Structure formats: structure tokens, C-alpha cells
Short mmCIF file of C-alpha atoms and ligand atoms in Angstrom, two decimals:
data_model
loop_
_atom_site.label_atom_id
_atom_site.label_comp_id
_atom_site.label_asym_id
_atom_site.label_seq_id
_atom_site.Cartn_x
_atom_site.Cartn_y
_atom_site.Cartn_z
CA UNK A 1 -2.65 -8.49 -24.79
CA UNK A 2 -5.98 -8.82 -26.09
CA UNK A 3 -8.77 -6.42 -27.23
CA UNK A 4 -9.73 -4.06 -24.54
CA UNK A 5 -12.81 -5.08 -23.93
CA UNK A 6 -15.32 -7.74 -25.11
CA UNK A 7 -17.76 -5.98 -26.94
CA UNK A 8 -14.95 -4.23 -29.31
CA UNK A 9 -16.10 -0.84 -28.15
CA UNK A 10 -15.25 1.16 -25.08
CA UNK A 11 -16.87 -0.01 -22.20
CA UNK A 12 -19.80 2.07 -20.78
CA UNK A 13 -19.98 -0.24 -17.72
CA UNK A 14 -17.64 -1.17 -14.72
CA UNK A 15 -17.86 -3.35 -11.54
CA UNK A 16 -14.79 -2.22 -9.31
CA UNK A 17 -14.58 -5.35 -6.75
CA UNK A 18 -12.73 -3.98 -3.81
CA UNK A 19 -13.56 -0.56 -2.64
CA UNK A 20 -9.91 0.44 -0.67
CA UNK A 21 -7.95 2.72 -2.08
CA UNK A 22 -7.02 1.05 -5.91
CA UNK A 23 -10.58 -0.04 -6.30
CA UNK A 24 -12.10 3.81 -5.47
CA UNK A 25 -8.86 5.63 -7.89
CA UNK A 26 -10.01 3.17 -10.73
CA UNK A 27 -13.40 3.54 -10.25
CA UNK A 28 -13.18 7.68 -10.20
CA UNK A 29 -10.66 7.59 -13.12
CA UNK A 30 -13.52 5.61 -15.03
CA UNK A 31 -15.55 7.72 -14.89
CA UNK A 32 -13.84 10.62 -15.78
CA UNK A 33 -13.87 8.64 -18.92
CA UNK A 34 -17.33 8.37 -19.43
CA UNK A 35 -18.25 4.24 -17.88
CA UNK A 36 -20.78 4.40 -15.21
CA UNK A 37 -19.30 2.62 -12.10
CA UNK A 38 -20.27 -0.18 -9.60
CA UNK A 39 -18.19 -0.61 -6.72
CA UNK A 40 -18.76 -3.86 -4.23
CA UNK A 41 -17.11 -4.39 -1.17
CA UNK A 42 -17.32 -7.81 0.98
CA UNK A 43 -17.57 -5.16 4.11
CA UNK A 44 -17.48 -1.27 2.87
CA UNK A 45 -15.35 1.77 2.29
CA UNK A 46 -11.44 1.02 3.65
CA UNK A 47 -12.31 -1.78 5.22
CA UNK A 48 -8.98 -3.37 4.21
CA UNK A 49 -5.37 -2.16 4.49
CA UNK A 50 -6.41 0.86 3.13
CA UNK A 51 -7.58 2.40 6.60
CA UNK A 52 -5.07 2.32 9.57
CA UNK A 53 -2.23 2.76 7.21
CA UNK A 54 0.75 5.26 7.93
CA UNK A 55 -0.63 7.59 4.96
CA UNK A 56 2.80 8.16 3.64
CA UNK A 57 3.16 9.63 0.11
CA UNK A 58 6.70 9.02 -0.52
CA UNK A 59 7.05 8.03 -4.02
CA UNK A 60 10.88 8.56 -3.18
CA UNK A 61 10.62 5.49 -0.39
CA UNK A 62 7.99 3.23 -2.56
CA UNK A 63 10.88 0.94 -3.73
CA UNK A 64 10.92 -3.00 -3.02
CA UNK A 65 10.23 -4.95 -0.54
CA UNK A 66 12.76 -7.86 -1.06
CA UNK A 67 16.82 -6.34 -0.82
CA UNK A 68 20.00 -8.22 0.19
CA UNK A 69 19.40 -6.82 3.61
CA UNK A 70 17.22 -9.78 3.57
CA UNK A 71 19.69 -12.06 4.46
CA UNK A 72 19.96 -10.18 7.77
CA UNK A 73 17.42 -9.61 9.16
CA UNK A 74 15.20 -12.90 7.34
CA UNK A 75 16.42 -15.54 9.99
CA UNK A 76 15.76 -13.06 12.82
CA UNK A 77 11.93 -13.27 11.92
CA UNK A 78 11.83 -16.28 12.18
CA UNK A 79 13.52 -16.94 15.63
CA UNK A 80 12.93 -13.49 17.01
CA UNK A 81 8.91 -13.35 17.48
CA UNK A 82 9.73 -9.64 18.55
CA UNK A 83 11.74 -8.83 15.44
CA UNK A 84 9.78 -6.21 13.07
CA UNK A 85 9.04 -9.00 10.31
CA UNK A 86 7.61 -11.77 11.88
CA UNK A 87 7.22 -15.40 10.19
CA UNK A 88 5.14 -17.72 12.19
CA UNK A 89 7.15 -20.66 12.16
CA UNK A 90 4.50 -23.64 10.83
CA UNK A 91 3.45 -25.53 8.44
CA UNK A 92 1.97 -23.24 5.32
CA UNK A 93 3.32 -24.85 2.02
CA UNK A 94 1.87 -21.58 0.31
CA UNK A 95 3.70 -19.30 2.55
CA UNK A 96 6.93 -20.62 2.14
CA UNK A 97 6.47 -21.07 -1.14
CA UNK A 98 5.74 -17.30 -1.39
CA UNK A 99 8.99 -17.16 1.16
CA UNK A 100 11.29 -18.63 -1.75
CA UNK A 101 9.88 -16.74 -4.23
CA UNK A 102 10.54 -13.18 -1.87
CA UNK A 103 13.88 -14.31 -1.17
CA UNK A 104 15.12 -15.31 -4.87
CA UNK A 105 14.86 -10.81 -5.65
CA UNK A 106 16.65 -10.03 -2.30
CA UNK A 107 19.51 -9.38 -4.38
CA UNK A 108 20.93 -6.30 -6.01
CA UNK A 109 20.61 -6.97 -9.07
CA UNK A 110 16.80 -8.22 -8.88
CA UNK A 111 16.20 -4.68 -6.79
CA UNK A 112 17.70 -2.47 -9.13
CA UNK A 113 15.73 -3.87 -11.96
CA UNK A 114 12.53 -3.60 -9.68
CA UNK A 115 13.22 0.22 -9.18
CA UNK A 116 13.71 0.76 -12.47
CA UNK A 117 10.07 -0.43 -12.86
CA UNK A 118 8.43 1.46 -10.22
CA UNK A 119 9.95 4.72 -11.26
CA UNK A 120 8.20 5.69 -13.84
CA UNK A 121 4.99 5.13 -12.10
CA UNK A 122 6.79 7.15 -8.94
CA UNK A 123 7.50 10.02 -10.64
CA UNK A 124 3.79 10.36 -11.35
CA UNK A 125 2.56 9.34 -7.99
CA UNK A 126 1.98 12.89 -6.81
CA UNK A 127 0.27 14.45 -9.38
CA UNK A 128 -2.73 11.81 -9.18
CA UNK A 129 -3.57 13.04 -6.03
CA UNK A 130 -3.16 17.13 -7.46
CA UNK A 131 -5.82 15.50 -10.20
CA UNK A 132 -8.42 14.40 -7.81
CA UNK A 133 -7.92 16.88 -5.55
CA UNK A 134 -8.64 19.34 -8.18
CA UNK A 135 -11.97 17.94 -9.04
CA UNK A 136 -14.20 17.01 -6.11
CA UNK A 137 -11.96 15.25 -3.61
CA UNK A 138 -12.49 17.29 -0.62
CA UNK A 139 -9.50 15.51 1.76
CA UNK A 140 -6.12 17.28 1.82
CA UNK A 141 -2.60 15.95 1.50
CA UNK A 142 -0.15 17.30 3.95
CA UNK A 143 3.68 18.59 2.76
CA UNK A 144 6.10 17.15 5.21
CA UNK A 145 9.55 17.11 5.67
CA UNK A 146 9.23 13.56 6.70
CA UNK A 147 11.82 13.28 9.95
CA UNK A 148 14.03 10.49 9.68
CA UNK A 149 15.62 9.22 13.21
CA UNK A 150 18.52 7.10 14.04
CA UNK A 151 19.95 6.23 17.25
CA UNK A 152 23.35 5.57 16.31
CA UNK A 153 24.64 7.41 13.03
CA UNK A 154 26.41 4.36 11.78
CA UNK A 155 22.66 2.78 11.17
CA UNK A 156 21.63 5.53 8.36
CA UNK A 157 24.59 4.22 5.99
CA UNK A 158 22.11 1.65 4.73
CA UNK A 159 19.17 4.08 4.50
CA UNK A 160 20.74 6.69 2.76
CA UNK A 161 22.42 4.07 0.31
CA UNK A 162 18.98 3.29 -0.85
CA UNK A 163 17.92 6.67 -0.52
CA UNK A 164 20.81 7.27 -3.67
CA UNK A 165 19.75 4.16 -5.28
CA UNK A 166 16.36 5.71 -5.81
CA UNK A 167 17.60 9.40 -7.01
CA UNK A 168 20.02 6.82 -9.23
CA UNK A 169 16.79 5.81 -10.45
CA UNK A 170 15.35 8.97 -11.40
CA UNK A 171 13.74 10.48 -8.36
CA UNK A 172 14.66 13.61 -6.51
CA UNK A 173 14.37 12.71 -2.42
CA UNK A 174 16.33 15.93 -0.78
CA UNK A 175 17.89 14.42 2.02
CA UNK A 176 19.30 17.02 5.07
CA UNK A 177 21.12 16.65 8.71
CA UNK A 178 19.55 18.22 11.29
CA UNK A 179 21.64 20.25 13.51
CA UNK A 180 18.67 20.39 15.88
CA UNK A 181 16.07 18.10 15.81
CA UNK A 182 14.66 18.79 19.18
CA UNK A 183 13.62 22.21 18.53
CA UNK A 184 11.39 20.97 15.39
CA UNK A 185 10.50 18.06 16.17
CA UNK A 186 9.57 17.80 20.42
CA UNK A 187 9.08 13.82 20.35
CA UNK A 188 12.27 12.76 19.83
CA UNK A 189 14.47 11.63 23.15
CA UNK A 190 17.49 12.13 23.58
CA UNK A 191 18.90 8.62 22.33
CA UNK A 192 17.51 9.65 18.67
CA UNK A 193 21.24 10.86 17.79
CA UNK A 194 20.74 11.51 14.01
CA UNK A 195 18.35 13.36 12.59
CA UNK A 196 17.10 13.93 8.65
CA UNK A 197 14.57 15.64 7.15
CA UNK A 198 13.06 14.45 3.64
CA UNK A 199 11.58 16.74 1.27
CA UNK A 200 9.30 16.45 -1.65
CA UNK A 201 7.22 13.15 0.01
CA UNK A 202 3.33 14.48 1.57
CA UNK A 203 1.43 12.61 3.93
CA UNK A 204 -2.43 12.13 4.43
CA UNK A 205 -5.29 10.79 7.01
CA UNK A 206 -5.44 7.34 4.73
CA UNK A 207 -8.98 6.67 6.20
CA UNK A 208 -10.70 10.00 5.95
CA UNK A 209 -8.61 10.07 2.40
CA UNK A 210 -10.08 7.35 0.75
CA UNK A 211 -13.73 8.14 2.34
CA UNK A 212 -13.65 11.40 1.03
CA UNK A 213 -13.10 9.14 -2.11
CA UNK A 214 -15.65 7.14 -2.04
CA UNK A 215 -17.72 10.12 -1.73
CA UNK A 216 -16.59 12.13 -4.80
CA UNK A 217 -17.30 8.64 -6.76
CA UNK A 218 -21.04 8.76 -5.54
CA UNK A 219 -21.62 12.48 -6.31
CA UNK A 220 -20.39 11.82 -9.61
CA UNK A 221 -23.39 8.91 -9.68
CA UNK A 222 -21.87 6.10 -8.72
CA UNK A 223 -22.88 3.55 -7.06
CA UNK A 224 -21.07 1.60 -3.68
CA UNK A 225 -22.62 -1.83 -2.18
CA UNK A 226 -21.61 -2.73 0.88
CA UNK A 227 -21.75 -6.44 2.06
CA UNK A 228 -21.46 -7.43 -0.93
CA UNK A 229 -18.84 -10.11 -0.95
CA UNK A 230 -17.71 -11.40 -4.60
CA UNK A 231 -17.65 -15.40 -4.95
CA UNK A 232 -17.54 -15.67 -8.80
CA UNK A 233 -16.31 -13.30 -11.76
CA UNK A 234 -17.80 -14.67 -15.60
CA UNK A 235 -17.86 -13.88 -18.79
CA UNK A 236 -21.48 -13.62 -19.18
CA UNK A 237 -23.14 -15.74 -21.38
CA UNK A 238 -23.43 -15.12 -25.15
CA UNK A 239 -27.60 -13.64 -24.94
CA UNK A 240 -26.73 -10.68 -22.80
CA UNK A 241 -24.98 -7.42 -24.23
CA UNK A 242 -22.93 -7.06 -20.75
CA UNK A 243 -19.44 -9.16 -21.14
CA UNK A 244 -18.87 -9.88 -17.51
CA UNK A 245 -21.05 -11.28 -14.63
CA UNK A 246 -20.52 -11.09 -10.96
CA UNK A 247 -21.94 -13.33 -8.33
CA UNK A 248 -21.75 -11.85 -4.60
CA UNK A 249 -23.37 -13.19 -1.73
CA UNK A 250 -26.97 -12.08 -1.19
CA UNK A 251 -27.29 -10.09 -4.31
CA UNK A 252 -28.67 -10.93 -7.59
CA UNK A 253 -25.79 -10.97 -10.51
CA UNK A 254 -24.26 -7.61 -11.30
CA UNK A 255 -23.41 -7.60 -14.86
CA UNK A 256 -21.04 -4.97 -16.53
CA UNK A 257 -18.93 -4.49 -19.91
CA UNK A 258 -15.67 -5.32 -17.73
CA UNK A 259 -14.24 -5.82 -13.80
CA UNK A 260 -11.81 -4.70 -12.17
CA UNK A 261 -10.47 -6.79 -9.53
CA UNK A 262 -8.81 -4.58 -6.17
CA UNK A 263 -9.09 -7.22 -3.73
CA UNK A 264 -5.94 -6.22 -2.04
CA UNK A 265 -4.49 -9.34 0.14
CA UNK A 266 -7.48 -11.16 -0.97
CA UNK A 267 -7.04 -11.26 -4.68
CA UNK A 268 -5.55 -14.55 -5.83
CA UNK A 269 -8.95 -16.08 -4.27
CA UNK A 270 -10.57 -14.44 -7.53
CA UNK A 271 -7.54 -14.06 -9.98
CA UNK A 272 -5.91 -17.23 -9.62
CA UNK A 273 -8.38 -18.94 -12.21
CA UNK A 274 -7.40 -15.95 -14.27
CA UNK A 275 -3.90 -16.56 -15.27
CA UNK A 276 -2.63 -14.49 -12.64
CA UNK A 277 -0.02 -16.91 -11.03
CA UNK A 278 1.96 -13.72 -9.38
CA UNK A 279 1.41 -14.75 -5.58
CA UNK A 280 0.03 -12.04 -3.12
CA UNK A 281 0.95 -12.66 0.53
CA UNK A 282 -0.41 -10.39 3.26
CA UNK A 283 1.89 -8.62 5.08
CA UNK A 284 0.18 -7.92 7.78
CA UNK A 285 1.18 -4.15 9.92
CA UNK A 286 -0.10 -2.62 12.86
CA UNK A 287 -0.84 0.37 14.40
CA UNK A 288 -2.05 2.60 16.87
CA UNK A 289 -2.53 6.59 17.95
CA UNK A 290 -1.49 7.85 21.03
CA UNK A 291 -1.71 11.57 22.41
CA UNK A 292 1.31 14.24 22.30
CA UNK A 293 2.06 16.66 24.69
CA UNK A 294 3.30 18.84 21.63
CA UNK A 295 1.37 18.68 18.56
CA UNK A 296 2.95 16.35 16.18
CA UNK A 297 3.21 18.20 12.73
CA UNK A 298 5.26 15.79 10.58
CA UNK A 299 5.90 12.41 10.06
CA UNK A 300 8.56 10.40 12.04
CA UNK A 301 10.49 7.37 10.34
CA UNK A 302 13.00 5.07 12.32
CA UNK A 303 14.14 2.98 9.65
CA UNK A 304 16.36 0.60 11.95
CA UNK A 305 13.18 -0.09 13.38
CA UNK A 306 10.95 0.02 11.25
CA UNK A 307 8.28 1.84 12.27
CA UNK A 308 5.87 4.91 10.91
CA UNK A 309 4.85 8.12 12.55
CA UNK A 310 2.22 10.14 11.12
CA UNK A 311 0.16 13.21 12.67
CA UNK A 312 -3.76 11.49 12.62
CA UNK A 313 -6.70 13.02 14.02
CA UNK A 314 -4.49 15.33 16.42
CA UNK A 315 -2.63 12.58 17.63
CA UNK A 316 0.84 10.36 16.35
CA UNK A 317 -0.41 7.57 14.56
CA UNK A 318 2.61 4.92 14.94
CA UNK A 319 2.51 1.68 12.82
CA UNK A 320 5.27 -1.25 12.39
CA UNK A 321 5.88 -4.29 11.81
CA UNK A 322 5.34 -7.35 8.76
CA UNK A 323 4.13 -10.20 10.04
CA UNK A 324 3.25 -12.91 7.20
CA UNK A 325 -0.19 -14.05 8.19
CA UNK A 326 -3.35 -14.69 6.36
CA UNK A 327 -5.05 -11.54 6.15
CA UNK A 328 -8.50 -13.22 8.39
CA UNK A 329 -6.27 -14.09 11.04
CA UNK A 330 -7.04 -11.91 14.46
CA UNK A 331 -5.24 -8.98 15.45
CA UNK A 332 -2.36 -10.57 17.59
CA UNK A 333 -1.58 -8.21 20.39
CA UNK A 334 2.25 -9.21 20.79
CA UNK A 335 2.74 -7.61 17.64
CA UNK A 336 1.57 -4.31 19.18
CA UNK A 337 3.73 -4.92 21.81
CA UNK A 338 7.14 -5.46 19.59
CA UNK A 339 6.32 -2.00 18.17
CA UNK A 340 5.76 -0.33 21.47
CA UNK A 341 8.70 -1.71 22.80
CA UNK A 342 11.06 -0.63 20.23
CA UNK A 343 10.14 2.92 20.43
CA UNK A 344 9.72 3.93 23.52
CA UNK A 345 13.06 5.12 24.41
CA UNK A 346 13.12 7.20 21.00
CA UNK A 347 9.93 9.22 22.08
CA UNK A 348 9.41 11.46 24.51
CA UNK A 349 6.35 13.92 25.85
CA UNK A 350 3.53 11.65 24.68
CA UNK A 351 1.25 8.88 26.69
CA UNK A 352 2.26 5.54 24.58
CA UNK A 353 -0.32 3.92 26.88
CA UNK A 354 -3.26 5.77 25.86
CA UNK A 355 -3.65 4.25 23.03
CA UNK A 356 -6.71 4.13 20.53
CA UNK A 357 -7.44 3.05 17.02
CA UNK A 358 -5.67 -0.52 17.50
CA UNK A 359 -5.53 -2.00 14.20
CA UNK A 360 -4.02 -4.81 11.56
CA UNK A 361 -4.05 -5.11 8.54
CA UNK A 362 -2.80 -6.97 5.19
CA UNK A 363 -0.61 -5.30 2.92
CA UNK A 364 -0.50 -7.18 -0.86
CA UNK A 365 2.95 -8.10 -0.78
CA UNK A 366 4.73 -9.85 -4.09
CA UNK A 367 7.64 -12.01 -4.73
CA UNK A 368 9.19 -9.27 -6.82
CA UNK A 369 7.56 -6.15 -5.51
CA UNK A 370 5.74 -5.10 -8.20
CA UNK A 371 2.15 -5.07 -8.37
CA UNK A 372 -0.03 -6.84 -10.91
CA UNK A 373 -2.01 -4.27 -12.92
CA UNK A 374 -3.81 -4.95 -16.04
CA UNK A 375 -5.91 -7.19 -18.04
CA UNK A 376 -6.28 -10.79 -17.55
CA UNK A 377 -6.50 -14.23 -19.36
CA UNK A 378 -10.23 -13.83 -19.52
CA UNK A 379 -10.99 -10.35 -21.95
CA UNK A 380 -12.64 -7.76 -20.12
CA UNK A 381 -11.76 -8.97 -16.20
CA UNK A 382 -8.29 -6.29 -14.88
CA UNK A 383 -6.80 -6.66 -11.86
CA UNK A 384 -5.34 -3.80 -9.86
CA UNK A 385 -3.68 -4.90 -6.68
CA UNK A 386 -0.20 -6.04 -5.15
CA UNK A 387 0.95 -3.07 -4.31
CA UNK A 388 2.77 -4.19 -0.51
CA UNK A 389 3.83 -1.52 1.51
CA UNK A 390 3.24 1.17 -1.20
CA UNK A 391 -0.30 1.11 -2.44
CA UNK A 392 -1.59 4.29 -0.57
CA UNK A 393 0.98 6.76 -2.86
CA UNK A 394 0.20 4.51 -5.94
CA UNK A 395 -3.09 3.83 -5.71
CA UNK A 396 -4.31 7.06 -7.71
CA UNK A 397 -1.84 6.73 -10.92
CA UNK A 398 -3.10 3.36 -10.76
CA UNK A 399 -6.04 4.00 -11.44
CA UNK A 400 -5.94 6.63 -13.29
CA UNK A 401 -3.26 4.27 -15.97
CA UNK A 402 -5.39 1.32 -15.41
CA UNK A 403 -8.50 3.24 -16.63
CA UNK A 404 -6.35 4.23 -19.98
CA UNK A 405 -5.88 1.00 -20.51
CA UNK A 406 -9.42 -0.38 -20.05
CA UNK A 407 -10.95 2.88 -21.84
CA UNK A 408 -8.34 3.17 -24.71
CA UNK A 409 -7.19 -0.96 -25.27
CA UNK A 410 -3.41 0.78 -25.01
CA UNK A 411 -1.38 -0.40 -21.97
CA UNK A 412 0.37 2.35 -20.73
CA UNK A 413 4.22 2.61 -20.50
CA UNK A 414 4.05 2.90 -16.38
CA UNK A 415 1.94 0.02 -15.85
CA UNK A 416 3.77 -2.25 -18.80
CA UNK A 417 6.10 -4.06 -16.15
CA UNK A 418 2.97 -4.91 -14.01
CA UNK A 419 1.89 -7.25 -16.82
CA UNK A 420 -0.50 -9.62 -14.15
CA UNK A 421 0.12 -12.48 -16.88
CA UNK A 422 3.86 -11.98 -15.81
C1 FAD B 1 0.81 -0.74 8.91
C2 FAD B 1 0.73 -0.35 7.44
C3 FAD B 1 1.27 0.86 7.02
C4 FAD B 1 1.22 1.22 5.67
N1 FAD B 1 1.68 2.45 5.31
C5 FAD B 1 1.56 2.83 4.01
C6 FAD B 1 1.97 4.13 3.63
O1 FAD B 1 2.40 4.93 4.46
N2 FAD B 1 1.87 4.49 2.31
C7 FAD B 1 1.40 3.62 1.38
O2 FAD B 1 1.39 3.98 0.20
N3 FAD B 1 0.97 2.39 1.72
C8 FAD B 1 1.04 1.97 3.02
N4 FAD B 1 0.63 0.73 3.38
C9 FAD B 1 0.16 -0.19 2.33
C10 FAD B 1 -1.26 0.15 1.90
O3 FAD B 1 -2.08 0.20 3.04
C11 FAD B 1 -1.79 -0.90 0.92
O4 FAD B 1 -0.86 -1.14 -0.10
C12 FAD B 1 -3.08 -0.40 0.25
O5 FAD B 1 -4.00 0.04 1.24
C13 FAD B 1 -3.71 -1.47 -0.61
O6 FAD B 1 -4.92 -0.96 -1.13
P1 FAD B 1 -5.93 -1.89 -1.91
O7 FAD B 1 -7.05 -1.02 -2.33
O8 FAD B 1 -5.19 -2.67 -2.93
O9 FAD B 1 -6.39 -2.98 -0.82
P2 FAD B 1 -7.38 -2.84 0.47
O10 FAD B 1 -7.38 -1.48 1.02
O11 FAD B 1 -7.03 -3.95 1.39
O12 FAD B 1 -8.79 -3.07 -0.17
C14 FAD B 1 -9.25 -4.30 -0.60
C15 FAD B 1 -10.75 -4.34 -0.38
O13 FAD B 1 -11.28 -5.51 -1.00
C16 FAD B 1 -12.34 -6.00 -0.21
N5 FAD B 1 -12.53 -7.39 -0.57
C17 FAD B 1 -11.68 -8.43 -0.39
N6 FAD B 1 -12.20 -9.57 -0.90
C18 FAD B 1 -13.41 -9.24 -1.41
C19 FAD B 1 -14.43 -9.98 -2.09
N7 FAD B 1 -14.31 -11.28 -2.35
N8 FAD B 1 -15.55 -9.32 -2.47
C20 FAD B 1 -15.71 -8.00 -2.23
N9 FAD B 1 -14.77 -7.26 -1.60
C21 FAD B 1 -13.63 -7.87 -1.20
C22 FAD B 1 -11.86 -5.75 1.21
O14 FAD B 1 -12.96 -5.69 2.12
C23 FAD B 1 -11.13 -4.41 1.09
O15 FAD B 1 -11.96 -3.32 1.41
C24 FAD B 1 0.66 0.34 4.73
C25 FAD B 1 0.09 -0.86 5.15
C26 FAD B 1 0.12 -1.21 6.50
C27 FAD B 1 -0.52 -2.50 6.92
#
């Protein structure tokens, strides 16, 4: 990898395109090391996936995507239009392109060496958010147990084979039976037959989270544009002293010693010209919050069906479902549906039909499930991003690595498999 910036000295300048959750952690971790921030967003603060997420931080669950399960459940989504992945079935060369790619690591052998490479940045996940929320980030994360729910015991072989996998891997996940669920946990019907709690994961209100983010980075004096969508990322010409210029709609040039690039689903529009062939599909997931009769204090996993629980805002935020779209595409109610449908006889004592906060939106899902984070073939322009279903827990170490590499020219051990030149 090249020099760490263009200039030959530490940069003392940053444009963070993207301002979810990877763009704001990068942005606050620069500035911790001294570079005076810029952060521009095509619509504003967690406008992206980052908002209506399930706010899970379960390093011991961020593991990926693509497994030999695969095989499964793969031609389901594309018959089954209420199955929890959903694959529109037309004519995208890209996406199925991106489809071959995805299913050449569903095997064991591509997964295990996948964990291996998200461990080490697992095993860190936790104390990024400890870090910021030791200096200035006013949100809370939440300890769990996270509940995990099956409705016949025979369907929690294959979750708490992976569950092994990742302790195999070098992670402590505390799995327990409960005895009885009911009594903790009020939402669960009758037909949920067996119960688990999970330990050592946390949970947070992902929007509030990564506003409360945003915030800390603007106290510290820097500085977020809204409506600011990027078209074009330079090196800037030889005559100025910044190395990298920035053309978004409506504004004049922002120029900076280096850019980050946290575009989420969006980012091979800007990275592709930049060596980074990795492709990022969205992965698009719902959700919703509907009112309890109890209060809902932890988070509720049914891994059969794939769908997230979280306590938001007083209510049970539930969200589902993968549906490969691009990430413009409108909110598609019939994937709300499929998610309603395959809970309701787990839950009971809350209205599923008063629902609020209906939402979609694109996770940055890769081929091999690791994101792309790092420096790329033009010196001075990083991308942070491709993180799938898992870029709420990582997003912080991201940053914070990300920023040692950009600040220090050394790449990190965590972050060395996430080469984006890969
Ligand atoms: C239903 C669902 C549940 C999930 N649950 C979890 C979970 O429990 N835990 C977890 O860790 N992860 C979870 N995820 C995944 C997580 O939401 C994503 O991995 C994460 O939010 C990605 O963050 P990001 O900052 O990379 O992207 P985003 O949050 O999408 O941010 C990208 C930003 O870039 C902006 N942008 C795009 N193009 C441009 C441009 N040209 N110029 C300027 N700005 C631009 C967008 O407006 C957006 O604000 C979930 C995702 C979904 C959909």
C-alpha cells in the first residue's frame, strides 16, 4: 500500500462522504487525532441503513452472510416471494453476477476463513463504543441477554452450531436454556417452544445512536452538510496544497488532504473507478415498531425466521427480511407483510397492527462478507463500507482502525483482510 497520504505528512484535513454510522465513527476518530473534519451527506444524518436498523451489538453474531445453508434456503428466494431473502426474479446482469460471486463462499471452508477475519475486529467491537461513550457521546448502549426463540427445538441445531463456530473462532457468546421464558420475557406465545438467552452482545436506539454522533462530531468543530450529494472524488490538481477534491451537487468544490468514502449500498458508484472491484449489493431489510402490552426490555431473535426484535422508543422494533434490490427502489409493502406474517403466532400481548416507523433500507452486502476498508488505488481517497448485516456493531472500530491507518500510514492488523484492492 502506498504512502498514507499525498502530501507525505499527516493529514490535517478530511472529507467523510457518507454521514451513517462508518462515515460519523471515522470522522470522530479523526479527529481525536488532530484532522479537522468535513462530513457530506447526499440527504443528512442516518439517512441510509444506518437508521431503522435492529441496533444489535452482537459482535458474537457479526459472522458471514454467505454459509452452506445457502443451498437451502437460496432457491426458496427465488420462487417463494414470501421467503425471508427475496430475489426478484429479472433481468439484472449485475445482480446475478453479485449472486455467483455470494454463492461461490457459501461453503464451509470459505466461512470459516471469513470468521477468522472478522474476529479480530469482533473482539474489539465493544470497546469502540466504551471509547466514544466515554468522551462526549451522550446515547447509551443497552446490556441484553438477547432472547433467542425457536418453535420447534430441532431448528436451534443449526444456530447453535454457528454459535460454536464463532467461540471456535475466538469469541465468548454464553449461550443458556430457559426453563421459563414466559415469565422474562411476556411476548413470546406459546408455540415459541425453545428458549435462549445470549450474554455479552448490547443493543442500542441505532437512530438516536448515530445522531447523538453526529452531534459529538460538531461540538468537537466539525462540520456536517446536508444535501450535499458527491458526483466526483479527484486528486486535486498539482497548484493547490489540498490532495483531494470533491464535487457535490450545488456546492462549490470541497478540497481536503484525503476522503473517506462511507457510502454504504451506494459506494461502488464512487469507488469503482478506484480499484475497488469488491461488489456491494444492497440487501435491502425492513422494519417496523409496534406497541406492547408489557414493556419489552430485551431483544428477541427467531433465527428460523429471521427476524429482529429490539426495545425502540418504548415500543418492539421488529425488522426482517433480505431482499436484493437497488437501494432507490421504493419501500415494497409485501415485504412488510412476509415479516408480519411469520411472527405473529410467536408473539403475543402486543398490537402488530399499530404499526409506525415503516422503513427499508440497504444493507452493503459482499460476495465474501467482509467489508472493504482502507486506502485506494488513488493515494489519499479510503473507503470504509461493506459491512452487510453487521455495520452498526462495527462501525466504531472501524473507524477508529481506519483513522490509524490514514493518521499513522500503518494498516492495522484488524482491518488487513479488508484490503478494498482485494
Ligand atoms: C433491517 C436491518 C437490520 C439491521 N440490523 C443491524 C444490527 O442489528 N446490527 C448491525 O450492526 N447492523 C445492522 N444492520 C446493518 C447496518 O444497518 C448497516 O451495515 C450500516 O448501517 C451501514 O452503515 P454505513 O454508514 O456504511 O451506511 P449508511 O448508513 O447507509 O450510510 C451511507 C450514507 O451515505 C449517503 N450517501 C450515499 N451516496 C452518497 C453520495 N453520492 N454523496 C453523499 N452522500 C451519499 C447516504 O445518504 C447515507 O446516509 C441492519 C440493516 C437492516 C437493513
Amino acid at each position: 500500500m502506498g504512502s498514507h497520504n499525498v502530501t507525505g505528512r499527516p493529514p490535517r484535513t478530511a472529507v467523510i462522504v457518507g454521514a451513517g454510522m462508518v462515515g460519523l465513527a471515522t470522522a470522530w476518530h479523526l479527529q481525536e487525532r488532530g484532522v479537522d473534519v468535513t462530513v457530506l451527506d447526499r440527504t443528512g444524518v442516518a439517512a441510509g441503513s444506518s437508521w431503522g436498523n435492529a441496533g444489535w451489538l452482537t459482535p458474537g453474531m457479526a459472522m458471514p452472510l454467505s454459509d452452506p445453508s445457502l443451498w437451502t434456503y437460496g432457491p426458496k428466494a427465488i420462487l417463494d416471494p414470501t421467503a425471508p431473502l427475496h430475489i426478484p426474479a429479472r433481468l439484472d446482469p449485475t445482480l446475478w453476477s453479485f449472486l455467483a460471486r455470494f454463492a461461490g463462499h457459501a461453503t464451509h471452508s470459505a466461512w470459516r476463513k471469513a470468521m477468522a477475519a472478522l474476529t479480530p475486529i469482533d473482539r474489539v467491537a465493544l470497546a469502540a463504543f466504551d471509547e466514544l461513550g466515554a468522551h462526549g457521546v451522550t446515547a447509551t448502549t443497552n446490556e441484553g441477554p438477547f432472547i433467542v426463540g425457536f418453535e420447534r427445538e430441532k431448528e436451534s441445531a443449526g444456530f447453535i452450531h454457528e454459535i460454536h463456530e464463532v467461540e471456535r473462532a475466538g469469541q465468548e457468546v454464553p449461550l443458556e436454556r430457559l426453563a421459563n421464558p414466559r415469565t422474562m420475557v411476556p411476548q413470546l406465545s406459546e408455540k415459541v417452544s425453545t428458549v435462549f438467552t445470549m450474554g455479552g452482545q448490547r443493543f442500542i436506539e441505532p437512530g438516536p445512536y448515530v445522531e447523538a454522533l453526529a452531534k459529538a462530531v460538531e461540538e468537537r468543530g466539525g462540520t456536517i452538510v446536508s444535501k450535499a450529494s458527491v458526483t466526483a472524488v479527484n486528486k486535486a490538481t498539482q497548484s493547490t496544497d489540498a490532495g483531494v477534491t470533491v464535487h457535490a451537487d450545488g456546492h462549490d468544490p470541497f478540497e481536503a488532504d484525503v476522503v473517506v468514502l462511507a457510502t454504504g449500498a451506494w459506494l461502488p458508484k464512487l469507488a469503482k473507478s478506484l480499484g475497488v472491484r469488491t461488489m456491494i449489493q444492497a440487501g435491502r431489510g425492513y422494519s417496523f415498531s409496534v406497541p406492547t402490552d408489557e414493556p419489552a426490555r430485551y431483544p428477541i431473535y427467531f433465527p428460523a425466521r429471521r427476524v429482529a426484535c429490539t426495545p425502540y422508543q418504548g415500543r418492539l422494533r421488529i425488522a426482517g427480511t433480505m431482499e436484493f434490490r437497488r437501494p432507490d427502489e421504493a419501500l415494497q409493502p409485501r415485504r412488510i407483510d412476509a415479516i408480519l406474517a411469520s411472527v405473529r403466532d410467536l408473539f403475543t400481548g402486543m398490537d402488530l397492527d399499530d404499526r409506525q416507523d415503516e422503513w427499508v433500507g440497504s444493507r452493503p452486502v459482499t460476495p465474501d462478507g467482509l467489508p472493504v476498508i482502507g486506502e485506494t488505488r488513488t493515494p489519499g481517497i479510503y473507503v470504509a463500507g461493506g459491512h452487510g448485516m453487521w455495520g452498526i456493531v462495527l462501525g466504531p472500530a472501524t473507524g477508529k482502525l481506519l483513522a490509524e491507518q490514514i493518521v499513522t500510514g500503518r494498516v492495522p492488523d484488524e482491518i488487513r483482510p479488508f484490503n478494498p484492492l482485494r
